[in-house]
Amino acid sequence: SQTIHQWPATLVQPVGSPLSLECTVEGTSNPNLYWYRQAAGRGLQLLFYSVGIGQISSEVPQNLSASRPQDRQFILSSKKLLLSDSGFYLCAWKRQGSIETQYFGPGTRLLVL
Amino acid sequence: AQSVTQLDSQVPVFEEAPVELRCNYSSSVSVYLFWYVQYPNQGLQLLLKYLSGSTLVESINGFEAEFNKSQTSFHLRKPSVHISDTAEYFCAVSETRQGGKLIFGQGTELSVKP
């Protein structure tokens, strides 16, 4: 069976500090991978998605970047965090070329102070 | 482009009462429709989905949703809710083409009170 992991689960960072959130998927190969941000009362916003190693599509201009160094690893980064980067970050995967649904990880709660 | 509107941000109900969470979408192409549930401090879990066939779809825990193409709606219903149903519920759509991205509504917070 497939599983998706995210870490850390919770993170408190000062404004201006760097960020690295990691997501890994097990039990499948060549998945589509997604990063979402959930801000309070604002639903889910798709930030990045990837259809393969080194292939990243950005949905919204922002202070964040994403990378996919390995097939089942997806990293969300920032060089300098802003207060507005606070939120709940969710990683998701879907089988390549499939119409099936996306499966979500447990999320990382980020608080920027 | 698609969009999803969840008309109610919060729905408080008493235990064993019926509930309906409303979802409307707009799209110029065919779509698939989903309901996800998020329990406190957790990720999203798929509750049910409509891909094709019968317009009424059901989940294993008693929820159902009906795809209404003419009204572009996919409302979620349960005839009798439990305390454990307290969670946030998200409606989502994606294009039927391969690789279509999920577009989420703003979410509805269901609060079930004893």
PDB file of C-alpha atoms in Angstrom, chain B:
ATOM      1  CA  ALA B   1     -11.189  27.564 -15.593  1.00  0.00           C
ATOM      2  CA  GLN B   2     -13.129  25.917 -12.815  1.00  0.00           C
ATOM      3  CA  SER B   3     -14.277  27.359  -9.526  1.00  0.00           C
ATOM      4  CA  VAL B   4     -16.007  25.918  -6.488  1.00  0.00           C
ATOM      5  CA  THR B   5     -18.290  27.694  -4.049  1.00  0.00           C
ATOM      6  CA  GLN B   6     -19.235  26.279  -0.688  1.00  0.00           C
ATOM      7  CA  LEU B   7     -22.071  28.461   0.423  1.00  0.00           C
ATOM      8  CA  ASP B   8     -21.789  27.880   4.161  1.00  0.00           C
ATOM      9  CA  SER B   9     -18.562  28.454   6.053  1.00  0.00           C
ATOM     10  CA  GLN B  10     -19.970  27.000   9.275  1.00  0.00           C
ATOM     11  CA  VAL B  11     -22.848  24.588   9.908  1.00  0.00           C
ATOM     12  CA  PRO B  12     -23.770  23.848  13.538  1.00  0.00           C
ATOM     13  CA  VAL B  13     -26.182  20.968  14.083  1.00  0.00           C
ATOM     14  CA  PHE B  14     -27.327  18.767  16.916  1.00  0.00           C
ATOM     15  CA  GLU B  15     -26.456  15.096  17.080  1.00  0.00           C
ATOM     16  CA  GLU B  16     -28.817  12.818  15.115  1.00  0.00           C
ATOM     17  CA  ALA B  17     -30.136  15.736  13.045  1.00  0.00           C
ATOM     18  CA  PRO B  18     -29.871  15.690   9.237  1.00  0.00           C
ATOM     19  CA  VAL B  19     -27.339  17.920   7.531  1.00  0.00           C
ATOM     20  CA  GLU B  20     -26.658  19.240   4.037  1.00  0.00           C
ATOM     21  CA  LEU B  21     -23.407  20.916   3.041  1.00  0.00           C
ATOM     22  CA  ARG B  22     -23.803  22.817  -0.175  1.00  0.00           C
ATOM     23  CA  CYS B  23     -21.357  22.905  -3.061  1.00  0.00           C
ATOM     24  CA  ASN B  24     -21.729  24.606  -6.439  1.00  0.00           C
ATOM     25  CA  TYR B  25     -19.170  24.661  -9.191  1.00  0.00           C
ATOM     26  CA  SER B  26     -18.597  26.371 -12.493  1.00  0.00           C
ATOM     27  CA  SER B  27     -16.745  24.894 -15.427  1.00  0.00           C
ATOM     28  CA  SER B  28     -16.801  25.057 -19.200  1.00  0.00           C
ATOM     29  CA  VAL B  29     -15.704  21.417 -19.494  1.00  0.00           C
ATOM     30  CA  SER B  30     -16.680  18.098 -17.944  1.00  0.00           C
ATOM     31  CA  VAL B  31     -15.541  17.640 -14.378  1.00  0.00           C
ATOM     32  CA  TYR B  32     -15.028  15.069 -11.704  1.00  0.00           C
ATOM     33  CA  LEU B  33     -16.308  15.975  -8.254  1.00  0.00           C
ATOM     34  CA  PHE B  34     -14.976  15.147  -4.797  1.00  0.00           C
ATOM     35  CA  TRP B  35     -15.727  15.677  -1.148  1.00  0.00           C
ATOM     36  CA  TYR B  36     -12.825  15.572   1.301  1.00  0.00           C
ATOM     37  CA  VAL B  37     -12.989  15.634   5.089  1.00  0.00           C
ATOM     38  CA  GLN B  38     -10.371  17.113   7.406  1.00  0.00           C
ATOM     39  CA  TYR B  39     -10.430  16.231  11.080  1.00  0.00           C
ATOM     40  CA  PRO B  40      -8.672  18.680  13.450  1.00  0.00           C
ATOM     41  CA  ASN B  41      -4.922  18.969  12.821  1.00  0.00           C
ATOM     42  CA  GLN B  42      -4.926  16.247  10.194  1.00  0.00           C
ATOM     43  CA  GLY B  43      -4.582  16.015   6.452  1.00  0.00           C
ATOM     44  CA  LEU B  44      -7.464  15.577   4.054  1.00  0.00           C
ATOM     45  CA  GLN B  45      -9.187  12.244   3.512  1.00  0.00           C
ATOM     46  CA  LEU B  46     -11.334  11.423   0.523  1.00  0.00           C
ATOM     47  CA  LEU B  47     -14.958  11.026   1.574  1.00  0.00           C
ATOM     48  CA  LEU B  48     -16.582  10.267  -1.770  1.00  0.00           C
ATOM     49  CA  LYS B  49     -16.252  11.061  -5.454  1.00  0.00           C
ATOM     50  CA  TYR B  50     -18.263  11.253  -8.643  1.00  0.00           C
ATOM     51  CA  LEU B  51     -16.483  10.211 -11.820  1.00  0.00           C
ATOM     52  CA  SER B  52     -19.282   8.848 -13.995  1.00  0.00           C
ATOM     53  CA  GLY B  53     -22.381   6.664 -13.863  1.00  0.00           C
ATOM     54  CA  SER B  54     -24.939   7.002 -11.097  1.00  0.00           C
ATOM     55  CA  THR B  55     -25.268  10.600  -9.980  1.00  0.00           C
ATOM     56  CA  LEU B  56     -25.771   9.531  -6.366  1.00  0.00           C
ATOM     57  CA  VAL B  57     -22.600   8.447  -4.605  1.00  0.00           C
ATOM     58  CA  GLU B  58     -22.211   7.217  -1.051  1.00  0.00           C
ATOM     59  CA  SER B  59     -19.464   6.936   1.526  1.00  0.00           C
ATOM     60  CA  ILE B  60     -18.930   4.117   4.006  1.00  0.00           C
ATOM     61  CA  ASN B  61     -19.925   6.300   6.980  1.00  0.00           C
ATOM     62  CA  GLY B  62     -23.384   7.307   5.798  1.00  0.00           C
ATOM     63  CA  PHE B  63     -22.713  10.443   3.756  1.00  0.00           C
ATOM     64  CA  GLU B  64     -24.053  10.787   0.235  1.00  0.00           C
ATOM     65  CA  ALA B  65     -23.775  13.375  -2.503  1.00  0.00           C
ATOM     66  CA  GLU B  66     -25.710  13.876  -5.700  1.00  0.00           C
ATOM     67  CA  PHE B  67     -24.286  15.306  -8.878  1.00  0.00           C
ATOM     68  CA  ASN B  68     -26.779  17.683 -10.453  1.00  0.00           C
ATOM     69  CA  LYS B  69     -25.457  18.807 -13.806  1.00  0.00           C
ATOM     70  CA  SER B  70     -28.252  21.269 -14.562  1.00  0.00           C
ATOM     71  CA  GLN B  71     -27.751  23.058 -11.268  1.00  0.00           C
ATOM     72  CA  THR B  72     -23.970  22.506 -11.259  1.00  0.00           C
ATOM     73  CA  SER B  73     -24.175  21.262  -7.707  1.00  0.00           C
ATOM     74  CA  PHE B  74     -22.730  18.420  -5.640  1.00  0.00           C
ATOM     75  CA  HIS B  75     -24.320  18.811  -2.208  1.00  0.00           C
ATOM     76  CA  LEU B  76     -23.270  16.511   0.627  1.00  0.00           C
ATOM     77  CA  ARG B  77     -25.949  15.043   2.915  1.00  0.00           C
ATOM     78  CA  LYS B  78     -26.263  12.797   5.912  1.00  0.00           C
ATOM     79  CA  PRO B  79     -29.633  11.871   7.429  1.00  0.00           C
ATOM     80  CA  SER B  80     -28.332  11.605  11.006  1.00  0.00           C
ATOM     81  CA  VAL B  81     -24.989  13.034  12.136  1.00  0.00           C
ATOM     82  CA  HIS B  82     -22.749  11.922  14.991  1.00  0.00           C
ATOM     83  CA  ILE B  83     -20.398  13.872  17.209  1.00  0.00           C
ATOM     84  CA  SER B  84     -17.530  12.193  15.376  1.00  0.00           C
ATOM     85  CA  ASP B  85     -18.613  13.849  12.119  1.00  0.00           C
ATOM     86  CA  THR B  86     -17.354  17.180  13.457  1.00  0.00           C
ATOM     87  CA  ALA B  87     -14.740  18.255  10.915  1.00  0.00           C
ATOM     88  CA  GLU B  88     -14.124  20.558   7.993  1.00  0.00           C
ATOM     89  CA  TYR B  89     -15.481  19.411   4.650  1.00  0.00           C
ATOM     90  CA  PHE B  90     -14.063  20.460   1.298  1.00  0.00           C
ATOM     91  CA  CYS B  91     -15.702  20.152  -2.080  1.00  0.00           C
ATOM     92  CA  ALA B  92     -13.351  19.910  -5.069  1.00  0.00           C
ATOM     93  CA  VAL B  93     -13.516  19.582  -8.846  1.00  0.00           C
ATOM     94  CA  SER B  94     -11.053  18.564 -11.499  1.00  0.00           C
ATOM     95  CA  GLU B  95     -11.197  18.449 -15.277  1.00  0.00           C
ATOM     96  CA  THR B  96     -11.852  15.012 -16.724  1.00  0.00           C
ATOM     97  CA  ARG B  97      -8.701  15.158 -18.828  1.00  0.00           C
ATOM     98  CA  GLN B  98      -5.639  13.411 -17.457  1.00  0.00           C
ATOM     99  CA  GLY B  99      -3.553  15.601 -15.209  1.00  0.00           C
ATOM    100  CA  GLY B 100      -6.423  17.880 -14.352  1.00  0.00           C
ATOM    101  CA  LYS B 101      -5.746  19.791 -11.165  1.00  0.00           C
ATOM    102  CA  LEU B 102      -7.995  19.782  -8.130  1.00  0.00           C
ATOM    103  CA  ILE B 103      -9.742  23.063  -7.378  1.00  0.00           C
ATOM    104  CA  PHE B 104     -11.055  23.304  -3.825  1.00  0.00           C
ATOM    105  CA  GLY B 105     -13.870  25.250  -2.257  1.00  0.00           C
ATOM    106  CA  GLN B 106     -13.289  27.306   0.857  1.00  0.00           C
ATOM    107  CA  GLY B 107     -14.498  24.558   3.158  1.00  0.00           C
ATOM    108  CA  THR B 108     -17.451  24.133   5.499  1.00  0.00           C
ATOM    109  CA  GLU B 109     -16.900  23.587   9.184  1.00  0.00           C
ATOM    110  CA  LEU B 110     -19.449  21.092  10.485  1.00  0.00           C
ATOM    111  CA  SER B 111     -19.920  21.238  14.239  1.00  0.00           C
ATOM    112  CA  VAL B 112     -22.090  18.535  15.777  1.00  0.00           C
ATOM    113  CA  LYS B 113     -23.337  19.280  19.279  1.00  0.00           C
ATOM    114  CA  PRO B 114     -24.814  16.810  21.789  1.00  0.00           C
TER     115      PRO B 114
END
